[in-house]
Amino acid sequence: MTPIGYARLIAIGELRVTPPQKLAYASSSVNRRIDSESQILFPNSVAFDDTPVGHLEFALRHEGVNLEVIDAAFEHIEPGDLIARLRATPTGEQIRRACFLWEWLTGKELEAGVSVRGGYVDLFPADRYYTAPQPTRAPRFRVRDNALGTPHFCPTVHRSAIPDDPPLADLLLEAQNALDAMQDPELYRRALAFLYLSETRGSYAIESETPSSDKQERFVQLLRRAGEPAKVDEEWLVQLQNVIVRDVYSQEASYRTKQNWLEDAAGRIDFFPAPIDDLRRVMADWEHFVNDQKRCPDVLVKAACAAFGFVYLHPFFDGNGRLHRFLIQHVLARSGLLGPDTVIPVSAVMERNIPAYHTVLTAFSRPVTRLWNYRRVDTEPLILQAPSSRAYRFFNADREVAFLHAMIKLAVREEIPREIAWLQGYDAAFAQLNDEFDLPRKDLSALIRMIQSNKGVLSAHRRKQYQRIPRVVLDRIEEVVREAFVNGAATSSR
């Protein structure tokens, strides 16, 4: 098989890039295009110009837009070769896209001296990619710039990766309707409070941390800031980071100024975040992506790209994971699809789906970490050669979008109804038992929680703890709790 397109560009330039999900080859064993999970096979008769520019045109036509590979390939493609090809075919769609990308990615201008003709062509094919609905026209090459971001931060998302069962707007409306259906204003208030608490505990649990009551309350107050109209920038993020980190020594005054890394339980390095030399420039364009309300209006795509993009860049030494999950709430809240105080307990659901969450994160972290050349010296890595930041700037967010939709769906369809049912069951049990028995409210509340969390049974240990209460009364409390919670249908981690 003969590598063509991106595969050939990677081989010619020995490009240090994360491997594309699929690579293209010309093969004598097929007579038409065949797509598999890892390859795209074309018959040997497929037409292509066996030059770097020719392979780039082939890739743009048949494989899509891989900005990471293209950006790396431009370090090995002479501008004159692009100009020569454009002069030969001034109406060619792929060469016009290639020339536009060269200027867009390098920040330089091609001295082509060519009068480009032909209709405008989309930079990203709109039938395959989710694109900016209001593209910018670039008349030099008659290209519509419909990228979601800028040359320093531009994630990509295929339309096929955006779930529509149901659309995110329908899910958020469903969540809001479930809360609004509660007639009792006090119950509504408590339901929101429990959702904030659930999201807080879930976010800390993912970090294997149990927050103190003070930290818990501070994070709840942070969640209440989700959706605030403040501009997302370094100063704003530093304020948030200072709220959620473990101690004052971990609080930052700015984005990090040194390289950081993450280790697994065995002390092996399993992730290098974005190289420090490019961090400030990339973060500036990440901020622009989050603040821009026009180029990426789809709330699901925006939330996934903003939140996961942030945690991949890892601009602080501590608190990145919790800020990443807070940013999901922030984008959802700014969408206008939820009430002003509503929070979707996404972290609580993620915490119960850690393997799936870990799979999404490692699908990005493992290949980019392989791009780093380093060796261990004592407890720290000696970095021999850091890669470009392009893998962090141009990541494909298909997995992230699909995962976030799944987590929001579980939060809306399972977590929120579970929380509401728990409150209703608790209130029903408390009201009935408070009428039947003259017990301190504190004891009655604790017994309901213990029985409910233990599947409707008060353990022998707890019975000893409450041996001052007659056995027949404890039996009756068990019975009422089971009935109120419909034999354990409303479960909770409280």
Short mmCIF file of C-alpha atoms in Angstrom, two decimals, residues 193-213 215-217 219-220 223 322 325 345-352 354 415 419 422 449 492-494:
data_model
loop_
_atom_site.label_atom_id
_atom_site.label_comp_id
_atom_site.label_asym_id
_atom_site.label_seq_id
_atom_site.Cartn_x
_atom_site.Cartn_y
_atom_site.Cartn_z
CA ALA A 193 -29.76 23.73 46.92
CA PHE A 194 -29.40 19.95 46.74
CA LEU A 195 -28.43 20.14 43.06
CA TYR A 196 -25.69 22.64 43.89
CA LEU A 197 -24.49 20.38 46.69
CA SER A 198 -24.57 17.32 44.45
CA GLU A 199 -22.55 19.08 41.75
CA THR A 200 -20.03 20.34 44.33
CA ARG A 201 -19.46 16.95 45.95
CA GLY A 202 -19.26 15.26 42.56
CA SER A 203 -16.61 17.66 41.28
CA TYR A 204 -14.43 17.19 44.37
CA ALA A 205 -15.00 13.41 44.38
CA ILE A 206 -13.60 13.17 40.86
CA GLU A 207 -10.39 14.66 42.30
CA SER A 208 -10.53 12.06 45.13
CA GLU A 209 -11.06 14.85 47.62
CA THR A 210 -13.70 15.30 50.31
CA PRO A 211 -14.14 19.04 50.81
CA SER A 212 -14.54 20.60 54.23
CA SER A 213 -17.83 22.36 54.91
CA LYS A 215 -14.68 24.56 50.85
CA GLN A 216 -18.02 23.00 50.00
CA GLU A 217 -19.82 26.27 50.65
CA PHE A 219 -17.68 25.97 45.68
CA VAL A 220 -21.45 26.28 45.90
CA LEU A 223 -21.41 27.65 41.02
CA ARG A 322 -12.79 21.67 38.89
CA ARG A 325 -16.28 21.27 35.07
CA PRO A 345 -25.41 18.11 38.15
CA VAL A 346 -23.00 17.00 35.44
CA SER A 347 -20.08 16.32 37.82
CA ALA A 348 -22.25 14.10 39.99
CA VAL A 349 -22.97 11.94 36.95
CA MET A 350 -19.35 12.03 35.75
CA GLU A 351 -18.24 10.81 39.16
CA ARG A 352 -20.40 7.71 38.67
CA ILE A 354 -15.30 7.69 35.84
CA GLU A 415 -30.00 12.61 38.60
CA GLU A 419 -32.96 14.36 43.74
CA TRP A 422 -35.60 12.03 47.40
CA ARG A 449 -31.54 9.34 56.03
CA SER A 492 -29.38 9.19 46.83
CA SER A 493 -25.84 9.41 48.12
CA ARG A 494 -26.79 11.74 50.97
#
